[in-house]
Coordinates of C-alpha atoms (C1' of nucleotides) in Angstrom, one line a residue:
Chain A
M1 CA -189.4 125.1 10.3
T2 CA -189.5 121.4 10.3
A3 CA -189.3 119.1 12.8
H4 CA -185.8 117.8 13.5
P5 CA -184.4 115.6 10.3
G6 CA -183.5 112.8 12.3
F7 CA -186.0 110.6 12.8
P8 CA -187.1 107.5 11.9
S9 CA -186.2 107.1 8.0
A10 CA -185.8 110.8 7.0
S11 CA -188.7 111.6 5.1
S12 CA -187.4 114.7 2.8
L13 CA -183.8 115.2 3.2
T14 CA -181.4 116.1 0.5
E15 CA -178.6 113.5 -0.1
H16 CA -175.9 115.4 2.2
Q17 CA -178.2 115.6 4.7
E18 CA -179.2 111.8 4.6
A19 CA -175.6 111.4 4.4
R20 CA -175.1 113.3 7.6
R21 CA -177.7 111.7 9.3
R22 CA -176.0 108.0 8.6
R23 CA -172.8 109.7 9.6
I24 CA -173.9 110.5 12.8
L25 CA -175.5 107.3 13.4
A26 CA -172.4 105.5 12.3
A27 CA -170.3 107.6 14.8
S28 CA -172.6 106.8 17.9
T29 CA -172.8 103.1 17.2
A30 CA -169.2 103.0 16.9
L31 CA -168.8 105.3 20.1
A32 CA -171.4 103.2 22.0
R33 CA -169.7 99.8 21.1
R34 CA -166.4 101.1 22.3
G35 CA -167.7 102.3 25.6
G36 CA -171.5 102.4 26.2
F37 CA -173.5 105.3 27.1
G38 CA -171.1 107.0 29.0
A39 CA -168.5 107.1 25.8
V40 CA -171.2 108.4 23.4
Q41 CA -170.2 112.1 24.0
M42 CA -172.0 114.6 22.0
R43 CA -168.8 116.5 21.2
E44 CA -167.2 113.6 20.2
V45 CA -170.0 112.1 18.1
A46 CA -169.7 115.5 16.2
E47 CA -166.3 115.5 15.7
S48 CA -166.2 111.8 14.6
A49 CA -169.2 112.3 12.1
D50 CA -167.6 115.4 11.1
V51 CA -170.2 117.7 11.8
A52 CA -170.5 120.8 13.8
L53 CA -172.0 120.3 17.4
G54 CA -174.9 122.6 16.6
T55 CA -175.7 120.2 13.4
L56 CA -175.8 117.2 15.4
Y57 CA -178.2 118.8 17.8
R58 CA -180.4 120.1 14.9
Y59 CA -180.4 116.1 13.6
F60 CA -180.8 115.0 17.2
P61 CA -182.2 117.3 19.8
S62 CA -180.4 115.3 22.9
K63 CA -178.4 112.5 23.6
V64 CA -181.3 110.4 24.4
H65 CA -182.9 111.3 21.1
L66 CA -179.8 110.2 19.1
L67 CA -179.2 106.8 21.2
V68 CA -183.0 106.2 20.5
A69 CA -182.5 106.7 17.0
T70 CA -179.7 104.4 17.1
M71 CA -181.9 101.7 18.7
Y72 CA -184.4 101.9 15.8
D73 CA -181.6 101.6 13.2
Q74 CA -180.2 98.4 15.2
L75 CA -183.6 97.2 15.8
E76 CA -184.5 97.4 11.8
R77 CA -181.4 95.3 11.2
L78 CA -182.3 92.8 13.4
H79 CA -185.8 92.7 12.1
E80 CA -184.5 92.0 8.6
T81 CA -182.4 89.3 10.1
L82 CA -185.1 87.5 11.7
H83 CA -187.2 87.9 8.5
R84 CA -184.4 85.8 6.5
H85 CA -184.4 83.4 9.3
P86 CA -187.7 83.1 10.9
P87 CA -187.9 80.4 14.1
K88 CA -189.4 77.2 13.4
E89 CA -190.7 76.3 16.2
P90 CA -194.3 74.7 16.4
E91 CA -196.1 76.5 19.1
P92 CA -196.2 80.5 18.9
A93 CA -195.2 81.0 22.3
A94 CA -192.0 79.0 21.7
R95 CA -191.2 80.9 18.5
V96 CA -191.3 84.3 20.4
A97 CA -189.3 83.0 23.2
V98 CA -186.9 81.6 20.8
T99 CA -186.7 84.8 18.7
L100 CA -186.4 86.7 21.7
M101 CA -183.3 84.6 23.0
R102 CA -181.9 84.9 19.7
A103 CA -182.2 88.8 19.9
F104 CA -180.6 88.8 23.3
R105 CA -177.8 86.8 22.5
A106 CA -177.1 89.3 19.5
L107 CA -176.9 91.8 22.1
Q108 CA -175.0 90.1 24.5
R109 CA -172.4 90.1 21.9
E110 CA -172.4 94.1 21.9
P111 CA -173.0 94.7 25.7
N112 CA -171.5 98.5 25.4
L113 CA -173.9 99.2 22.4
A114 CA -176.9 97.4 23.8
E115 CA -176.4 99.4 27.3
A116 CA -176.0 102.8 25.6
M117 CA -179.4 102.1 23.6
L118 CA -181.6 100.4 26.7
R119 CA -180.2 103.3 28.9
A120 CA -181.4 105.8 26.7
F121 CA -184.7 104.2 25.9
T122 CA -185.7 103.7 29.5
F123 CA -184.2 107.1 30.4
A124 CA -186.0 108.8 27.7
D125 CA -188.9 111.6 28.9
R126 CA -191.9 112.8 26.7
S127 CA -189.8 114.7 24.5
A128 CA -188.5 111.6 22.9
G129 CA -192.1 110.0 22.8
A130 CA -192.3 109.9 19.0
E131 CA -189.2 108.3 18.9
V132 CA -189.7 105.9 22.0
D133 CA -193.1 105.2 20.0
A134 CA -191.6 104.4 17.2
V135 CA -188.9 101.8 18.9
S136 CA -192.0 100.1 20.6
R137 CA -193.7 99.6 17.4
L138 CA -191.0 98.2 16.0
T139 CA -190.1 95.7 18.8
T140 CA -194.1 94.9 19.0
E141 CA -193.9 94.0 15.1
I142 CA -191.1 91.8 15.6
I143 CA -192.9 89.9 18.6
L144 CA -196.1 89.7 16.4
D145 CA -194.3 88.7 13.4
A146 CA -192.8 85.6 15.5
V147 CA -196.3 84.7 16.9
G148 CA -197.1 84.5 13.3
A149 CA -200.5 85.1 13.0
R150 CA -201.5 87.0 10.0
D151 CA -204.6 88.9 10.8
A152 CA -205.2 91.9 13.1
P153 CA -204.4 90.9 16.9
M154 CA -207.2 90.9 19.6
P155 CA -206.6 93.6 22.6
K156 CA -205.6 90.9 24.9
R157 CA -202.9 89.5 22.4
L158 CA -201.8 93.1 22.3
S159 CA -201.4 93.3 25.8
A160 CA -199.4 90.2 26.1
V161 CA -197.6 91.5 23.4
R162 CA -196.8 94.8 25.5
V163 CA -195.9 92.8 28.5
I164 CA -193.5 90.8 26.6
A165 CA -191.8 93.5 25.1
H166 CA -191.4 95.7 28.5
T167 CA -190.0 92.1 30.1
W168 CA -187.6 91.8 27.2
H169 CA -186.0 95.1 27.9
S170 CA -186.1 94.8 31.7
E171 CA -184.4 91.3 31.4
L172 CA -181.6 93.1 29.0
I173 CA -181.2 95.9 31.5
G174 CA -181.1 93.6 34.4
W175 CA -178.6 91.4 32.8
L176 CA -176.2 94.7 31.5
S177 CA -176.3 95.8 35.1
G178 CA -175.3 92.3 36.3
R179 CA -178.1 92.1 38.3
I180 CA -179.8 89.2 36.3
S181 CA -178.0 86.0 35.4
I182 CA -178.5 84.7 31.8
E183 CA -180.6 81.6 33.5
Q184 CA -182.8 84.0 35.1
V185 CA -183.3 85.8 31.9
Q186 CA -184.2 82.2 29.9
E187 CA -186.5 81.6 32.7
D188 CA -188.3 84.8 32.6
I189 CA -188.5 85.1 29.0
E190 CA -190.4 81.5 29.0
T191 CA -192.5 82.5 31.7
V192 CA -193.7 85.7 30.1
C193 CA -194.4 84.1 26.7
N194 CA -196.6 81.6 28.2
L195 CA -198.9 84.7 28.0
I196 CA -199.0 84.1 24.5
T197 CA -200.8 80.7 25.0
T198 CA -202.6 81.3 28.0
E199 CA -204.1 84.6 27.1
T200 CA -207.4 84.0 26.6
I201 CA -207.7 81.2 29.7
S202 CA -208.4 83.2 32.6
D203 CA -209.3 86.8 33.6
V204 CA -208.4 88.1 36.8
R205 CA -211.2 90.7 36.8
R206 CA -213.9 89.8 39.3
Chain B
M1 CA -163.5 103.5 55.1
T2 CA -166.9 102.7 55.6
A3 CA -169.4 102.3 52.5
H4 CA -171.5 105.4 52.1
P5 CA -173.8 105.7 55.1
G6 CA -177.1 106.4 52.9
F7 CA -177.9 102.9 52.2
P8 CA -181.1 100.9 53.0
S9 CA -181.8 102.4 57.0
A10 CA -178.7 103.0 58.3
S11 CA -176.5 100.5 59.8
S12 CA -174.5 102.6 62.7
L13 CA -175.0 106.0 62.3
T14 CA -174.8 108.7 65.0
E15 CA -178.3 110.5 65.7
H16 CA -177.0 113.4 63.8
Q17 CA -175.7 111.4 61.0
E18 CA -179.2 109.6 60.8
A19 CA -180.8 112.8 61.0
R20 CA -178.8 114.2 58.3
R21 CA -179.8 111.2 56.1
R22 CA -183.5 112.2 56.9
R23 CA -183.3 115.5 56.0
I24 CA -181.4 114.7 53.0
L25 CA -183.9 112.2 51.6
A26 CA -186.9 114.8 52.7
A27 CA -185.2 117.2 50.6
S28 CA -184.9 115.2 47.8
T29 CA -188.7 113.9 48.0
A30 CA -189.9 117.4 48.2
L31 CA -187.8 118.6 45.2
A32 CA -189.0 115.6 43.3
R33 CA -192.5 116.1 44.2
R34 CA -192.3 119.5 42.8
G35 CA -190.6 118.8 39.8
G36 CA -189.8 115.4 38.8
F37 CA -186.1 114.3 38.1
G38 CA -184.6 117.4 36.4
A39 CA -186.0 119.4 39.6
V40 CA -183.8 117.1 41.8
Q41 CA -180.7 119.2 41.8
M42 CA -177.6 118.2 44.0
R43 CA -176.9 121.7 44.9
E44 CA -180.3 122.3 45.5
V45 CA -180.7 119.3 47.6
A46 CA -177.8 120.2 49.8
E47 CA -179.2 123.3 50.5
S48 CA -182.5 122.6 51.4
A49 CA -181.3 119.8 53.4
D50 CA -178.8 122.0 54.8
V51 CA -175.8 120.2 54.3
A52 CA -172.3 120.9 52.4
L53 CA -172.6 119.7 49.0
G54 CA -169.4 117.3 49.6
T55 CA -171.5 115.9 52.7
L56 CA -174.4 115.4 50.3
Y57 CA -172.2 113.1 48.1
R58 CA -170.6 111.5 50.9
Y59 CA -174.1 110.2 52.0
F60 CA -175.4 109.3 48.4
P61 CA -172.2 109.0 45.7
S62 CA -174.5 110.3 42.7
K63 CA -178.0 111.7 42.0
V64 CA -179.2 108.0 41.2
H65 CA -178.2 106.7 44.4
L66 CA -180.0 109.4 46.0
L67 CA -183.4 108.8 44.3
V68 CA -183.2 105.5 44.7
A69 CA -183.0 105.4 48.0
T70 CA -185.9 108.0 48.1
M71 CA -187.9 105.2 46.3
Y72 CA -187.0 102.9 48.9
D73 CA -188.0 105.0 51.6
Q74 CA -191.2 105.6 49.8
L75 CA -191.6 102.0 49.1
E76 CA -191.4 101.1 52.5
R77 CA -194.2 103.8 53.6
L78 CA -196.2 101.5 51.0
H79 CA -195.3 98.5 52.3
E80 CA -196.6 99.3 55.7
T81 CA -200.1 100.6 54.3
L82 CA -200.5 97.6 52.4
H83 CA -200.0 95.7 55.5
R84 CA -202.5 97.5 57.2
H85 CA -205.1 97.0 54.6
P86 CA -204.5 93.5 53.0
P87 CA -206.4 93.0 49.6
K88 CA -209.3 90.7 50.4
E89 CA -209.8 89.0 46.8
P90 CA -210.5 85.3 46.6
E91 CA -207.6 84.9 44.1
P92 CA -204.1 85.3 44.4
A93 CA -203.5 86.6 40.7
A94 CA -206.5 89.3 41.7
R95 CA -205.0 90.2 44.9
V96 CA -202.0 91.1 43.3
A97 CA -203.3 92.9 40.4
V98 CA -205.3 94.9 43.0
T99 CA -202.5 95.6 45.1
L100 CA -200.5 96.6 42.2
M101 CA -203.2 99.1 41.0
R102 CA -203.5 100.3 44.3
A103 CA -199.8 101.0 44.2
F104 CA -200.0 102.5 40.7
R105 CA -202.8 105.1 42.0
A106 CA -201.1 106.3 44.8
L107 CA -198.2 107.2 42.6
Q108 CA -200.5 108.5 40.1
R109 CA -201.1 111.4 42.8
E110 CA -197.5 112.1 43.1
P111 CA -196.3 111.7 39.2
N112 CA -193.3 113.9 39.6
L113 CA -192.3 112.1 42.3
A114 CA -192.9 108.9 40.6
E115 CA -191.1 110.1 37.5
A116 CA -188.1 110.8 39.7
M117 CA -187.7 107.9 41.5
L118 CA -188.3 105.6 38.2
R119 CA -186.2 107.2 36.2
A120 CA -183.3 107.2 38.4
F121 CA -184.4 103.2 39.1
T122 CA -184.2 102.4 35.6
F123 CA -181.2 104.8 34.9
A124 CA -179.2 103.1 37.5
D125 CA -176.0 101.0 36.4
R126 CA -173.7 98.7 38.2
S127 CA -172.7 101.3 40.5
A128 CA -175.7 101.6 42.3
G129 CA -176.5 97.9 42.2
A130 CA -176.7 97.3 45.9
E131 CA -179.3 100.1 45.9
V132 CA -181.3 98.7 42.9
D133 CA -181.1 95.3 44.8
A134 CA -182.7 96.6 47.7
V135 CA -185.6 98.4 45.7
S136 CA -186.2 94.9 43.7
R137 CA -186.2 92.7 47.0
L138 CA -188.8 95.0 48.4
T139 CA -191.2 95.1 45.4
T140 CA -190.5 91.4 45.3
E141 CA -191.8 90.8 48.9
I142 CA -194.7 93.4 48.3
I143 CA -195.7 90.9 45.6
L144 CA -195.3 87.9 47.3
D145 CA -197.3 89.7 50.4
A146 CA -200.3 90.1 48.2
V147 CA -200.1 86.3 46.7
G148 CA -200.1 85.2 50.1
A149 CA -198.4 82.2 50.4
R150 CA -196.5 81.9 53.2
D151 CA -194.1 78.9 52.4
A152 CA -191.0 79.5 50.2
P153 CA -192.4 80.0 46.5
M154 CA -190.8 77.7 44.2
P155 CA -188.6 78.9 41.0
K156 CA -190.9 79.2 38.7
R157 CA -193.1 81.6 40.8
L158 CA -190.0 83.8 41.5
S159 CA -189.9 84.1 37.7
A160 CA -193.5 84.9 37.5
V161 CA -192.9 87.5 40.2
R162 CA -190.0 89.1 38.6
V163 CA -191.9 89.6 35.6
I164 CA -194.6 90.8 36.8
A165 CA -192.3 93.6 38.9
H166 CA -190.6 94.4 35.8
T167 CA -194.0 95.0 34.2
W168 CA -194.9 97.4 36.8
H169 CA -192.2 99.7 36.6
S170 CA -192.5 99.7 32.7
E171 CA -196.2 100.3 33.2
L172 CA -195.5 103.1 35.2
I173 CA -192.8 104.6 33.2
G174 CA -195.2 104.3 30.2
W175 CA -197.7 106.4 31.7
L176 CA -195.5 108.7 33.4
S177 CA -194.0 109.5 29.7
G178 CA -197.8 109.5 28.5
R179 CA -197.1 106.6 26.1
I180 CA -199.6 104.4 27.8
S181 CA -203.3 105.0 29.0
I182 CA -204.6 104.1 32.6
E183 CA -206.9 101.5 30.4
Q184 CA -204.1 99.6 29.4
V185 CA -201.8 99.7 32.4
Q186 CA -204.7 98.4 34.0
E187 CA -205.1 95.6 30.9
D188 CA -201.6 94.7 31.2
I189 CA -201.0 94.5 34.8
E190 CA -204.3 92.1 34.8
T191 CA -202.5 90.2 31.9
V192 CA -199.2 89.8 33.7
C193 CA -201.0 88.9 37.3
N194 CA -202.4 85.5 35.4
L195 CA -198.7 84.1 35.2
I196 CA -199.5 83.8 39.1
T197 CA -202.6 81.6 38.1
T198 CA -201.2 79.9 34.8
E199 CA -197.6 79.8 36.1
T200 CA -197.6 75.7 36.1
I201 CA -199.9 75.2 33.2
S202 CA -197.3 74.6 30.4
D203 CA -193.9 75.0 29.5
V204 CA -192.6 76.6 26.3
R205 CA -189.1 74.6 26.5
R206 CA -189.2 71.8 23.7
Chain C
dG1 C1' -176.5 136.0 -12.4
dG2 C1' -178.6 138.2 -7.9
dC3 C1' -181.5 137.4 -4.0
dA4 C1' -183.9 135.5 -0.3
dT5 C1' -183.7 131.3 2.6
dC6 C1' -182.4 127.9 5.1
dA7 C1' -178.3 125.0 6.9
dT8 C1' -173.6 124.6 8.7
dT9 C1' -169.8 126.1 11.1
dG10 C1' -166.5 127.2 14.7
dA11 C1' -166.7 128.8 19.1
dA12 C1' -167.7 130.4 23.2
dA13 C1' -171.4 130.7 27.2
dC14 C1' -174.2 128.5 30.3
dT15 C1' -175.9 124.5 33.5
dT16 C1' -175.9 120.7 36.3
dG17 C1' -173.7 116.7 38.2
dT18 C1' -169.2 115.4 40.1
dT19 C1' -164.4 115.9 42.3
dC20 C1' -161.1 118.2 45.1
dC21 C1' -159.2 120.5 48.9
dA22 C1' -157.9 123.4 52.9
dG23 C1' -159.4 124.4 57.1
dA24 C1' -163.4 124.2 60.9
dA25 C1' -165.9 121.3 63.7
dT26 C1' -166.8 117.0 66.3
dA27 C1' -166.1 112.5 67.8
dT28 C1' -163.0 108.9 69.7
dC29 C1' -159.4 107.0 72.7
dG30 C1' -155.8 107.0 76.4
Chain D
dC1 C1' -158.2 117.0 79.5
dG2 C1' -155.3 116.2 75.5
dA3 C1' -154.2 114.2 71.3
dT4 C1' -155.8 112.2 67.1
dA5 C1' -158.8 110.7 63.9
dT6 C1' -162.9 111.5 61.4
dT7 C1' -166.7 114.5 59.3
dC8 C1' -168.4 118.4 57.6
dT9 C1' -168.1 122.9 55.4
dG10 C1' -167.8 126.4 52.0
dG11 C1' -165.9 126.8 47.7
dA12 C1' -163.4 126.6 43.6
dA13 C1' -162.8 123.5 39.6
dC14 C1' -163.8 120.1 36.1
dA15 C1' -166.9 117.5 32.7
dA16 C1' -170.4 116.5 29.5
dG17 C1' -174.8 118.0 27.9
dT18 C1' -177.2 121.9 26.0
dT19 C1' -177.7 126.8 24.1
dT20 C1' -176.7 130.6 21.5
dC21 C1' -174.8 133.4 17.7
dA22 C1' -172.0 135.7 14.0
dA23 C1' -170.3 134.5 10.1
dT24 C1' -170.0 131.4 6.1
dG25 C1' -172.2 128.4 2.4
dA26 C1' -175.8 125.9 -0.1
dT27 C1' -180.0 126.0 -2.7
dG28 C1' -183.7 127.2 -5.0
dC29 C1' -186.4 130.9 -7.3
dC30 C1' -187.1 135.0 -10.3

DNA sequence: GGCATCATTGAAACTTGTTCCAGAATATCG
DNA sequence: CGATATTCTGGAACAAGTTTCAATGATGCC
């Protein structure tokens, strides 16, 4: 009775199982790309990945789990890309802002996929806690990479990074629902990235 | 062919209709309080509010609409309360932080209700755009009230306020899913509220 | 090879959000 | 008041996520 086998990058799966997992994620991604959250229908994912519905549910215990895993998968690719082409701005805050805007534009090109992943991510409840945590950690890592400090960051910096990550998600969702313009996204990302610069300046606690 | 009659504070409804709207919101609130998002089942809301299912859907075209309207309703109460007991800290950023933490603690006492409202809010798509906007505006207003400046805020301040509002939502969700501790919430809220102080200090744009 | 265990399949059933509709109730207008 | 339009009701029907299960297949162990 192992935990469901669909999580992060599989721990101990046979080749066939690993292949199934990949097929499922690929199907999920393709359907999401085509029509967003609503188009990722479990029956269709199963059929398209050529597994039985029950098997799909054994690998990913819910649609949210599946889409959050898909998000993790996509974020890994993004992380790779960013690694190969790191931002070159002199200021850390600027590097973070540029990185996030680059990621943002990448997702802009796949709005349906982005919508599916992010809706699932923010809708997730406790039951998908582990998966959501994994995505959060990866996001944090991406931001910390952009900041560039090599040693372990201080608590205040971590707080700033959390806030930045949350903001990035919110802006993405806001833009996807047509509630925030790209200019506002840009502005807000820059605003929040200033936290990297000013994180040690003042303390609101009295 | 009017728009659905369940939106913000009713425009032109008969007394009976207004009463129905209230009953529905009350039922939604009660069910959410008891068991969160999942416990707000449309059939139960309808029965509990003593209206037919079709009528419920005429007033609120989806579960998300209903819960976002519920959120608006609750936020109005919060706004009132805050108005009666405004924060007295000298620093604007501190006033905002204190206000948000106070609101946070209020919702902590009704975690199920908070979960239901916030899951719906972040899950909402374009179709609930108007409702979501209304909630966003109200949130903005609450924060601006805490800042205290009487005249129209500058764009940069508005950007900071948007970021603060998003952060507040994310922290709430994170805490509700057991992913963020209260200490972290407190810390992150304080972190992001510094944007009110530092919003004009630097600009990351090169 | 044969057996025990676990995974996969296919299909039906169940749950809950959502839609639809025909008829009863209510409101509006002349 | 009567005619007409709108709203409300009760209930069936539909859609998609999720659960369940018996039968079949694969894997590994002796």
